[in-house]
């Protein structure tokens, strides 16, 4: 067993443990830190597979930007994690069975696409271009439509995240711009006639026997 195979199993074990801790950690910040460890370990596995561009993109995009945004959104929403985790262990067996079934189905479908022995050999021109350029050519030619669908899904996720931040809160006050625009001139100022009221003068205190008021 060579050093690459040993590192692959080590990184895979760390990835499995950190991924499990993402969903079992009680603190949201701890879960985010374990997710960062999962992303970094996955990038190391991609480096072993000689996919340098994907590994660097995972570190820069997901760890450097997405996780910072994730922590910002979690702290801004102020989620009650205790109420969200109620009944977690009760539903864990069913979730584990469903997860194993999904993994089994994905393995059946994707197993035929990872036969390295059937992969075509690269030409001299392709080797000079590098895997980054070849990946870009493949994405924007053969997989252009799936790329556009993924972009639409990400756009929907962004809109949903914005909608969550704009939900009504009891401790916040906001004005509706549409109601402000609909206000007419007569509604802006209202003159009310009221009868004049004159306050009675205060009565002077009666002098006491000692001559003091």
JSON list of N, CA and C in Angstrom, two decimals, residues 96-166:
[
{"chain": "A", "resi": 96, "resn": "UNK", "atom": "N", "xyz": [-31.22, 7.62, 9.31]},
{"chain": "A", "resi": 96, "resn": "UNK", "atom": "CA", "xyz": [-30.06, 6.81, 8.93]},
{"chain": "A", "resi": 96, "resn": "UNK", "atom": "C", "xyz": [-30.43, 5.80, 7.85]},
{"chain": "A", "resi": 97, "resn": "UNK", "atom": "N", "xyz": [-31.59, 5.18, 7.96]},
{"chain": "A", "resi": 97, "resn": "UNK", "atom": "CA", "xyz": [-32.02, 4.22, 6.93]},
{"chain": "A", "resi": 97, "resn": "UNK", "atom": "C", "xyz": [-32.23, 4.91, 5.59]},
{"chain": "A", "resi": 98, "resn": "UNK", "atom": "N", "xyz": [-32.88, 6.08, 5.63]},
{"chain": "A", "resi": 98, "resn": "UNK", "atom": "CA", "xyz": [-33.11, 6.81, 4.38]},
{"chain": "A", "resi": 98, "resn": "UNK", "atom": "C", "xyz": [-31.79, 7.27, 3.77]},
{"chain": "A", "resi": 99, "resn": "UNK", "atom": "N", "xyz": [-30.86, 7.76, 4.62]},
{"chain": "A", "resi": 99, "resn": "UNK", "atom": "CA", "xyz": [-29.56, 8.18, 4.11]},
{"chain": "A", "resi": 99, "resn": "UNK", "atom": "C", "xyz": [-28.78, 7.03, 3.49]},
{"chain": "A", "resi": 100, "resn": "UNK", "atom": "N", "xyz": [-28.81, 5.87, 4.14]},
{"chain": "A", "resi": 100, "resn": "UNK", "atom": "CA", "xyz": [-28.13, 4.70, 3.58]},
{"chain": "A", "resi": 100, "resn": "UNK", "atom": "C", "xyz": [-28.75, 4.26, 2.26]},
{"chain": "A", "resi": 101, "resn": "UNK", "atom": "N", "xyz": [-30.08, 4.36, 2.16]},
{"chain": "A", "resi": 101, "resn": "UNK", "atom": "CA", "xyz": [-30.75, 4.00, 0.91]},
{"chain": "A", "resi": 101, "resn": "UNK", "atom": "C", "xyz": [-30.38, 4.97, -0.22]},
{"chain": "A", "resi": 102, "resn": "UNK", "atom": "N", "xyz": [-30.31, 6.26, 0.11]},
{"chain": "A", "resi": 102, "resn": "UNK", "atom": "CA", "xyz": [-29.91, 7.25, -0.90]},
{"chain": "A", "resi": 102, "resn": "UNK", "atom": "C", "xyz": [-28.47, 6.99, -1.36]},
{"chain": "A", "resi": 103, "resn": "UNK", "atom": "N", "xyz": [-27.57, 6.71, -0.40]},
{"chain": "A", "resi": 103, "resn": "UNK", "atom": "CA", "xyz": [-26.18, 6.43, -0.76]},
{"chain": "A", "resi": 103, "resn": "UNK", "atom": "C", "xyz": [-26.08, 5.17, -1.63]},
{"chain": "A", "resi": 104, "resn": "UNK", "atom": "N", "xyz": [-26.89, 4.17, -1.32]},
{"chain": "A", "resi": 104, "resn": "UNK", "atom": "CA", "xyz": [-26.88, 2.94, -2.12]},
{"chain": "A", "resi": 104, "resn": "UNK", "atom": "C", "xyz": [-27.37, 3.20, -3.54]},
{"chain": "A", "resi": 105, "resn": "UNK", "atom": "N", "xyz": [-28.44, 3.98, -3.67]},
{"chain": "A", "resi": 105, "resn": "UNK", "atom": "CA", "xyz": [-28.95, 4.30, -5.01]},
{"chain": "A", "resi": 105, "resn": "UNK", "atom": "C", "xyz": [-27.95, 5.12, -5.81]},
{"chain": "A", "resi": 106, "resn": "UNK", "atom": "N", "xyz": [-27.31, 6.11, -5.16]},
{"chain": "A", "resi": 106, "resn": "UNK", "atom": "CA", "xyz": [-26.30, 6.90, -5.86]},
{"chain": "A", "resi": 106, "resn": "UNK", "atom": "C", "xyz": [-25.12, 6.04, -6.27]},
{"chain": "A", "resi": 107, "resn": "UNK", "atom": "N", "xyz": [-24.74, 5.07, -5.41]},
{"chain": "A", "resi": 107, "resn": "UNK", "atom": "CA", "xyz": [-23.64, 4.18, -5.76]},
{"chain": "A", "resi": 107, "resn": "UNK", "atom": "C", "xyz": [-23.95, 3.33, -6.98]},
{"chain": "A", "resi": 108, "resn": "UNK", "atom": "N", "xyz": [-25.20, 2.87, -7.05]},
{"chain": "A", "resi": 108, "resn": "UNK", "atom": "CA", "xyz": [-25.58, 2.05, -8.21]},
{"chain": "A", "resi": 108, "resn": "UNK", "atom": "C", "xyz": [-25.55, 2.87, -9.50]},
{"chain": "A", "resi": 109, "resn": "UNK", "atom": "N", "xyz": [-26.05, 4.10, -9.43]},
{"chain": "A", "resi": 109, "resn": "UNK", "atom": "CA", "xyz": [-26.11, 4.93, -10.63]},
{"chain": "A", "resi": 109, "resn": "UNK", "atom": "C", "xyz": [-24.73, 5.42, -11.06]},
{"chain": "A", "resi": 110, "resn": "UNK", "atom": "N", "xyz": [-23.91, 5.82, -10.08]},
{"chain": "A", "resi": 110, "resn": "UNK", "atom": "CA", "xyz": [-22.63, 6.47, -10.39]},
{"chain": "A", "resi": 110, "resn": "UNK", "atom": "C", "xyz": [-21.47, 5.50, -10.51]},
{"chain": "A", "resi": 111, "resn": "UNK", "atom": "N", "xyz": [-21.66, 4.24, -10.15]},
{"chain": "A", "resi": 111, "resn": "UNK", "atom": "CA", "xyz": [-20.54, 3.31, -10.16]},
{"chain": "A", "resi": 111, "resn": "UNK", "atom": "C", "xyz": [-19.97, 3.13, -11.57]},
{"chain": "A", "resi": 112, "resn": "UNK", "atom": "N", "xyz": [-20.82, 3.15, -12.56]},
{"chain": "A", "resi": 112, "resn": "UNK", "atom": "CA", "xyz": [-20.34, 2.96, -13.92]},
{"chain": "A", "resi": 112, "resn": "UNK", "atom": "C", "xyz": [-19.56, 4.14, -14.45]},
{"chain": "A", "resi": 113, "resn": "UNK", "atom": "N", "xyz": [-19.71, 5.32, -13.84]},
{"chain": "A", "resi": 113, "resn": "UNK", "atom": "CA", "xyz": [-19.01, 6.49, -14.35]},
{"chain": "A", "resi": 113, "resn": "UNK", "atom": "C", "xyz": [-17.65, 6.71, -13.74]},
{"chain": "A", "resi": 114, "resn": "UNK", "atom": "N", "xyz": [-17.20, 5.83, -12.84]},
{"chain": "A", "resi": 114, "resn": "UNK", "atom": "CA", "xyz": [-15.91, 6.00, -12.18]},
{"chain": "A", "resi": 114, "resn": "UNK", "atom": "C", "xyz": [-14.96, 4.85, -12.47]},
{"chain": "A", "resi": 115, "resn": "UNK", "atom": "N", "xyz": [-15.09, 4.25, -13.60]},
{"chain": "A", "resi": 115, "resn": "UNK", "atom": "CA", "xyz": [-14.18, 3.21, -14.02]},
{"chain": "A", "resi": 115, "resn": "UNK", "atom": "C", "xyz": [-12.96, 3.86, -14.67]},
{"chain": "A", "resi": 116, "resn": "UNK", "atom": "N", "xyz": [-11.87, 3.98, -13.92]},
{"chain": "A", "resi": 116, "resn": "UNK", "atom": "CA", "xyz": [-10.68, 4.65, -14.44]},
{"chain": "A", "resi": 116, "resn": "UNK", "atom": "C", "xyz": [-10.05, 3.89, -15.59]},
{"chain": "A", "resi": 117, "resn": "UNK", "atom": "N", "xyz": [-10.27, 2.58, -15.63]},
{"chain": "A", "resi": 117, "resn": "UNK", "atom": "CA", "xyz": [-9.68, 1.80, -16.72]},
{"chain": "A", "resi": 117, "resn": "UNK", "atom": "C", "xyz": [-10.33, 2.12, -18.06]},
{"chain": "A", "resi": 118, "resn": "UNK", "atom": "N", "xyz": [-11.58, 2.58, -18.04]},
{"chain": "A", "resi": 118, "resn": "UNK", "atom": "CA", "xyz": [-12.28, 2.91, -19.28]},
{"chain": "A", "resi": 118, "resn": "UNK", "atom": "C", "xyz": [-12.10, 4.36, -19.69]},
{"chain": "A", "resi": 119, "resn": "UNK", "atom": "N", "xyz": [-11.38, 5.15, -18.92]},
{"chain": "A", "resi": 119, "resn": "UNK", "atom": "CA", "xyz": [-11.19, 6.56, -19.24]},
{"chain": "A", "resi": 119, "resn": "UNK", "atom": "C", "xyz": [-10.30, 6.70, -20.47]},
{"chain": "A", "resi": 120, "resn": "UNK", "atom": "N", "xyz": [-10.66, 7.60, -21.40]},
{"chain": "A", "resi": 120, "resn": "UNK", "atom": "CA", "xyz": [-9.82, 7.77, -22.59]},
{"chain": "A", "resi": 120, "resn": "UNK", "atom": "C", "xyz": [-8.50, 8.43, -22.24]},
{"chain": "A", "resi": 121, "resn": "UNK", "atom": "N", "xyz": [-7.47, 8.06, -22.96]},
{"chain": "A", "resi": 121, "resn": "UNK", "atom": "CA", "xyz": [-6.14, 8.63, -22.73]},
{"chain": "A", "resi": 121, "resn": "UNK", "atom": "C", "xyz": [-6.08, 10.05, -23.27]},
{"chain": "A", "resi": 122, "resn": "UNK", "atom": "N", "xyz": [-5.37, 10.91, -22.56]},
{"chain": "A", "resi": 122, "resn": "UNK", "atom": "CA", "xyz": [-5.24, 12.30, -22.98]},
{"chain": "A", "resi": 122, "resn": "UNK", "atom": "C", "xyz": [-4.21, 12.43, -24.09]},
{"chain": "A", "resi": 123, "resn": "UNK", "atom": "N", "xyz": [-4.52, 13.33, -25.00]},
{"chain": "A", "resi": 123, "resn": "UNK", "atom": "CA", "xyz": [-3.57, 13.61, -26.08]},
{"chain": "A", "resi": 123, "resn": "UNK", "atom": "C", "xyz": [-2.50, 14.58, -25.58]},
{"chain": "A", "resi": 124, "resn": "UNK", "atom": "N", "xyz": [-1.50, 14.78, -26.40]},
{"chain": "A", "resi": 124, "resn": "UNK", "atom": "CA", "xyz": [-0.41, 15.69, -26.02]},
{"chain": "A", "resi": 124, "resn": "UNK", "atom": "C", "xyz": [-0.92, 17.13, -25.91]},
{"chain": "A", "resi": 125, "resn": "UNK", "atom": "N", "xyz": [-1.86, 17.51, -26.78]},
{"chain": "A", "resi": 125, "resn": "UNK", "atom": "CA", "xyz": [-2.40, 18.87, -26.72]},
{"chain": "A", "resi": 125, "resn": "UNK", "atom": "C", "xyz": [-3.23, 19.07, -25.45]},
{"chain": "A", "resi": 126, "resn": "UNK", "atom": "N", "xyz": [-3.97, 18.06, -25.05]},
{"chain": "A", "resi": 126, "resn": "UNK", "atom": "CA", "xyz": [-4.77, 18.17, -23.83]},
{"chain": "A", "resi": 126, "resn": "UNK", "atom": "C", "xyz": [-3.89, 18.24, -22.59]},
{"chain": "A", "resi": 127, "resn": "UNK", "atom": "N", "xyz": [-2.80, 17.52, -22.59]},
{"chain": "A", "resi": 127, "resn": "UNK", "atom": "CA", "xyz": [-1.89, 17.58, -21.46]},
{"chain": "A", "resi": 127, "resn": "UNK", "atom": "C", "xyz": [-1.28, 18.96, -21.32]},
{"chain": "A", "resi": 128, "resn": "UNK", "atom": "N", "xyz": [-0.97, 19.61, -22.43]},
{"chain": "A", "resi": 128, "resn": "UNK", "atom": "CA", "xyz": [-0.42, 20.96, -22.39]},
{"chain": "A", "resi": 128, "resn": "UNK", "atom": "C", "xyz": [-1.45, 21.98, -21.91]},
{"chain": "A", "resi": 129, "resn": "UNK", "atom": "N", "xyz": [-2.74, 21.76, -22.22]},
{"chain": "A", "resi": 129, "resn": "UNK", "atom": "CA", "xyz": [-3.77, 22.69, -21.78]},
{"chain": "A", "resi": 129, "resn": "UNK", "atom": "C", "xyz": [-3.97, 22.68, -20.27]},
{"chain": "A", "resi": 130, "resn": "UNK", "atom": "N", "xyz": [-3.83, 21.54, -19.65]},
{"chain": "A", "resi": 130, "resn": "UNK", "atom": "CA", "xyz": [-4.03, 21.46, -18.21]},
{"chain": "A", "resi": 130, "resn": "UNK", "atom": "C", "xyz": [-5.47, 21.11, -17.86]},
{"chain": "A", "resi": 131, "resn": "UNK", "atom": "N", "xyz": [-5.66, 20.58, -16.65]},
{"chain": "A", "resi": 131, "resn": "UNK", "atom": "CA", "xyz": [-7.00, 20.12, -16.26]},
{"chain": "A", "resi": 131, "resn": "UNK", "atom": "C", "xyz": [-7.96, 21.26, -16.02]},
{"chain": "A", "resi": 132, "resn": "UNK", "atom": "N", "xyz": [-7.46, 22.44, -15.63]},
{"chain": "A", "resi": 132, "resn": "UNK", "atom": "CA", "xyz": [-8.36, 23.58, -15.39]},
{"chain": "A", "resi": 132, "resn": "UNK", "atom": "C", "xyz": [-9.02, 24.03, -16.69]},
{"chain": "A", "resi": 133, "resn": "UNK", "atom": "N", "xyz": [-8.25, 24.19, -17.74]},
{"chain": "A", "resi": 133, "resn": "UNK", "atom": "CA", "xyz": [-8.82, 24.61, -19.02]},
{"chain": "A", "resi": 133, "resn": "UNK", "atom": "C", "xyz": [-9.71, 23.53, -19.61]},
{"chain": "A", "resi": 134, "resn": "UNK", "atom": "N", "xyz": [-9.32, 22.27, -19.47]},
{"chain": "A", "resi": 134, "resn": "UNK", "atom": "CA", "xyz": [-10.15, 21.18, -19.97]},
{"chain": "A", "resi": 134, "resn": "UNK", "atom": "C", "xyz": [-11.46, 21.10, -19.20]},
{"chain": "A", "resi": 135, "resn": "UNK", "atom": "N", "xyz": [-11.41, 21.36, -17.91]},
{"chain": "A", "resi": 135, "resn": "UNK", "atom": "CA", "xyz": [-12.65, 21.36, -17.12]},
{"chain": "A", "resi": 135, "resn": "UNK", "atom": "C", "xyz": [-13.59, 22.47, -17.57]},
{"chain": "A", "resi": 136, "resn": "UNK", "atom": "N", "xyz": [-13.05, 23.66, -17.83]},
{"chain": "A", "resi": 136, "resn": "UNK", "atom": "CA", "xyz": [-13.89, 24.76, -18.31]},
{"chain": "A", "resi": 136, "resn": "UNK", "atom": "C", "xyz": [-14.52, 24.47, -19.66]},
{"chain": "A", "resi": 137, "resn": "UNK", "atom": "N", "xyz": [-13.73, 23.89, -20.57]},
{"chain": "A", "resi": 137, "resn": "UNK", "atom": "CA", "xyz": [-14.27, 23.54, -21.89]},
{"chain": "A", "resi": 137, "resn": "UNK", "atom": "C", "xyz": [-15.37, 22.51, -21.77]},
{"chain": "A", "resi": 138, "resn": "UNK", "atom": "N", "xyz": [-15.19, 21.52, -20.88]},
{"chain": "A", "resi": 138, "resn": "UNK", "atom": "CA", "xyz": [-16.19, 20.47, -20.72]},
{"chain": "A", "resi": 138, "resn": "UNK", "atom": "C", "xyz": [-17.47, 21.01, -20.10]},
{"chain": "A", "resi": 139, "resn": "UNK", "atom": "N", "xyz": [-17.34, 21.91, -19.13]},
{"chain": "A", "resi": 139, "resn": "UNK", "atom": "CA", "xyz": [-18.53, 22.44, -18.45]},
{"chain": "A", "resi": 139, "resn": "UNK", "atom": "C", "xyz": [-19.36, 23.31, -19.39]},
{"chain": "A", "resi": 140, "resn": "UNK", "atom": "N", "xyz": [-18.69, 24.19, -20.16]},
{"chain": "A", "resi": 140, "resn": "UNK", "atom": "CA", "xyz": [-19.41, 25.14, -20.98]},
{"chain": "A", "resi": 140, "resn": "UNK", "atom": "C", "xyz": [-19.74, 24.60, -22.38]},
{"chain": "A", "resi": 141, "resn": "UNK", "atom": "N", "xyz": [-19.50, 23.33, -22.60]},
{"chain": "A", "resi": 141, "resn": "UNK", "atom": "CA", "xyz": [-19.92, 22.71, -23.86]},
{"chain": "A", "resi": 141, "resn": "UNK", "atom": "C", "xyz": [-20.89, 21.55, -23.59]},
{"chain": "A", "resi": 142, "resn": "UNK", "atom": "N", "xyz": [-20.41, 20.52, -22.92]},
{"chain": "A", "resi": 142, "resn": "UNK", "atom": "CA", "xyz": [-21.24, 19.34, -22.71]},
{"chain": "A", "resi": 142, "resn": "UNK", "atom": "C", "xyz": [-22.23, 19.51, -21.56]},
{"chain": "A", "resi": 143, "resn": "UNK", "atom": "N", "xyz": [-21.89, 20.33, -20.56]},
{"chain": "A", "resi": 143, "resn": "UNK", "atom": "CA", "xyz": [-22.74, 20.46, -19.37]},
{"chain": "A", "resi": 143, "resn": "UNK", "atom": "C", "xyz": [-23.22, 21.90, -19.17]},
{"chain": "A", "resi": 144, "resn": "UNK", "atom": "N", "xyz": [-23.52, 22.58, -20.27]},
{"chain": "A", "resi": 144, "resn": "UNK", "atom": "CA", "xyz": [-23.96, 23.96, -20.16]},
{"chain": "A", "resi": 144, "resn": "UNK", "atom": "C", "xyz": [-25.35, 24.07, -19.52]},
{"chain": "A", "resi": 145, "resn": "UNK", "atom": "N", "xyz": [-26.28, 23.24, -19.95]},
{"chain": "A", "resi": 145, "resn": "UNK", "atom": "CA", "xyz": [-27.64, 23.30, -19.41]},
{"chain": "A", "resi": 145, "resn": "UNK", "atom": "C", "xyz": [-27.69, 22.89, -17.92]},
{"chain": "A", "resi": 146, "resn": "UNK", "atom": "N", "xyz": [-27.02, 21.82, -17.50]},
{"chain": "A", "resi": 146, "resn": "UNK", "atom": "CA", "xyz": [-27.00, 21.57, -16.04]},
{"chain": "A", "resi": 146, "resn": "UNK", "atom": "C", "xyz": [-26.37, 22.70, -15.25]},
{"chain": "A", "resi": 147, "resn": "UNK", "atom": "N", "xyz": [-25.39, 23.39, -15.84]},
{"chain": "A", "resi": 147, "resn": "UNK", "atom": "CA", "xyz": [-24.79, 24.53, -15.15]},
{"chain": "A", "resi": 147, "resn": "UNK", "atom": "C", "xyz": [-25.79, 25.66, -14.98]},
{"chain": "A", "resi": 148, "resn": "UNK", "atom": "N", "xyz": [-26.59, 25.93, -16.00]},
{"chain": "A", "resi": 148, "resn": "UNK", "atom": "CA", "xyz": [-27.60, 26.97, -15.89]},
{"chain": "A", "resi": 148, "resn": "UNK", "atom": "C", "xyz": [-28.68, 26.60, -14.88]},
{"chain": "A", "resi": 149, "resn": "UNK", "atom": "N", "xyz": [-29.06, 25.32, -14.83]},
{"chain": "A", "resi": 149, "resn": "UNK", "atom": "CA", "xyz": [-30.05, 24.88, -13.85]},
{"chain": "A", "resi": 149, "resn": "UNK", "atom": "C", "xyz": [-29.52, 25.05, -12.43]},
{"chain": "A", "resi": 150, "resn": "UNK", "atom": "N", "xyz": [-28.24, 24.72, -12.23]},
{"chain": "A", "resi": 150, "resn": "UNK", "atom": "CA", "xyz": [-27.63, 24.92, -10.91]},
{"chain": "A", "resi": 150, "resn": "UNK", "atom": "C", "xyz": [-27.60, 26.39, -10.54]},
{"chain": "A", "resi": 151, "resn": "UNK", "atom": "N", "xyz": [-27.35, 27.27, -11.52]},
{"chain": "A", "resi": 151, "resn": "UNK", "atom": "CA", "xyz": [-27.35, 28.71, -11.25]},
{"chain": "A", "resi": 151, "resn": "UNK", "atom": "C", "xyz": [-28.74, 29.19, -10.83]},
{"chain": "A", "resi": 152, "resn": "UNK", "atom": "N", "xyz": [-29.78, 28.67, -11.48]},
{"chain": "A", "resi": 152, "resn": "UNK", "atom": "CA", "xyz": [-31.14, 29.05, -11.10]},
{"chain": "A", "resi": 152, "resn": "UNK", "atom": "C", "xyz": [-31.47, 28.58, -9.69]},
{"chain": "A", "resi": 153, "resn": "UNK", "atom": "N", "xyz": [-31.05, 27.36, -9.35]},
{"chain": "A", "resi": 153, "resn": "UNK", "atom": "CA", "xyz": [-31.28, 26.85, -7.99]},
{"chain": "A", "resi": 153, "resn": "UNK", "atom": "C", "xyz": [-30.56, 27.71, -6.95]},
{"chain": "A", "resi": 154, "resn": "UNK", "atom": "N", "xyz": [-29.35, 28.14, -7.25]},
{"chain": "A", "resi": 154, "resn": "UNK", "atom": "CA", "xyz": [-28.63, 29.02, -6.32]},
{"chain": "A", "resi": 154, "resn": "UNK", "atom": "C", "xyz": [-29.34, 30.37, -6.18]},
{"chain": "A", "resi": 155, "resn": "UNK", "atom": "N", "xyz": [-29.89, 30.88, -7.27]},
{"chain": "A", "resi": 155, "resn": "UNK", "atom": "CA", "xyz": [-30.63, 32.13, -7.21]},
{"chain": "A", "resi": 155, "resn": "UNK", "atom": "C", "xyz": [-31.87, 32.00, -6.33]},
{"chain": "A", "resi": 156, "resn": "UNK", "atom": "N", "xyz": [-32.57, 30.87, -6.46]},
{"chain": "A", "resi": 156, "resn": "UNK", "atom": "CA", "xyz": [-33.74, 30.62, -5.61]},
{"chain": "A", "resi": 156, "resn": "UNK", "atom": "C", "xyz": [-33.32, 30.54, -4.14]},
{"chain": "A", "resi": 157, "resn": "UNK", "atom": "N", "xyz": [-32.17, 29.91, -3.88]},
{"chain": "A", "resi": 157, "resn": "UNK", "atom": "CA", "xyz": [-31.69, 29.82, -2.50]},
{"chain": "A", "resi": 157, "resn": "UNK", "atom": "C", "xyz": [-31.34, 31.20, -1.94]},
{"chain": "A", "resi": 158, "resn": "UNK", "atom": "N", "xyz": [-30.78, 32.07, -2.75]},
{"chain": "A", "resi": 158, "resn": "UNK", "atom": "CA", "xyz": [-30.45, 33.42, -2.29]},
{"chain": "A", "resi": 158, "resn": "UNK", "atom": "C", "xyz": [-31.73, 34.19, -1.97]},
{"chain": "A", "resi": 159, "resn": "UNK", "atom": "N", "xyz": [-32.74, 34.08, -2.84]},
{"chain": "A", "resi": 159, "resn": "UNK", "atom": "CA", "xyz": [-34.01, 34.77, -2.58]},
{"chain": "A", "resi": 159, "resn": "UNK", "atom": "C", "xyz": [-34.67, 34.23, -1.32]},
{"chain": "A", "resi": 160, "resn": "UNK", "atom": "N", "xyz": [-34.59, 32.92, -1.11]},
{"chain": "A", "resi": 160, "resn": "UNK", "atom": "CA", "xyz": [-35.18, 32.33, 0.10]},
{"chain": "A", "resi": 160, "resn": "UNK", "atom": "C", "xyz": [-34.45, 32.81, 1.36]},
{"chain": "A", "resi": 161, "resn": "UNK", "atom": "N", "xyz": [-33.13, 32.95, 1.28]},
{"chain": "A", "resi": 161, "resn": "UNK", "atom": "CA", "xyz": [-32.38, 33.44, 2.44]},
{"chain": "A", "resi": 161, "resn": "UNK", "atom": "C", "xyz": [-32.74, 34.89, 2.75]},
{"chain": "A", "resi": 162, "resn": "UNK", "atom": "N", "xyz": [-32.93, 35.71, 1.71]},
{"chain": "A", "resi": 162, "resn": "UNK", "atom": "CA", "xyz": [-33.34, 37.10, 1.94]},
{"chain": "A", "resi": 162, "resn": "UNK", "atom": "C", "xyz": [-34.74, 37.15, 2.53]},
{"chain": "A", "resi": 163, "resn": "UNK", "atom": "N", "xyz": [-35.63, 36.28, 2.05]},
{"chain": "A", "resi": 163, "resn": "UNK", "atom": "CA", "xyz": [-37.00, 36.24, 2.60]},
{"chain": "A", "resi": 163, "resn": "UNK", "atom": "C", "xyz": [-37.00, 35.86, 4.08]},
{"chain": "A", "resi": 164, "resn": "UNK", "atom": "N", "xyz": [-36.08, 34.99, 4.48]},
{"chain": "A", "resi": 164, "resn": "UNK", "atom": "CA", "xyz": [-36.00, 34.62, 5.90]},
{"chain": "A", "resi": 164, "resn": "UNK", "atom": "C", "xyz": [-35.56, 35.78, 6.76]},
{"chain": "A", "resi": 165, "resn": "UNK", "atom": "N", "xyz": [-34.65, 36.60, 6.25]},
{"chain": "A", "resi": 165, "resn": "UNK", "atom": "CA", "xyz": [-34.19, 37.74, 7.03]},
{"chain": "A", "resi": 165, "resn": "UNK", "atom": "C", "xyz": [-35.24, 38.84, 7.12]},
{"chain": "A", "resi": 166, "resn": "UNK", "atom": "N", "xyz": [-36.19, 38.87, 6.19]},
{"chain": "A", "resi": 166, "resn": "UNK", "atom": "CA", "xyz": [-37.21, 39.91, 6.19]},
{"chain": "A", "resi": 166, "resn": "UNK", "atom": "C", "xyz": [-38.50, 39.48, 6.86]}
]
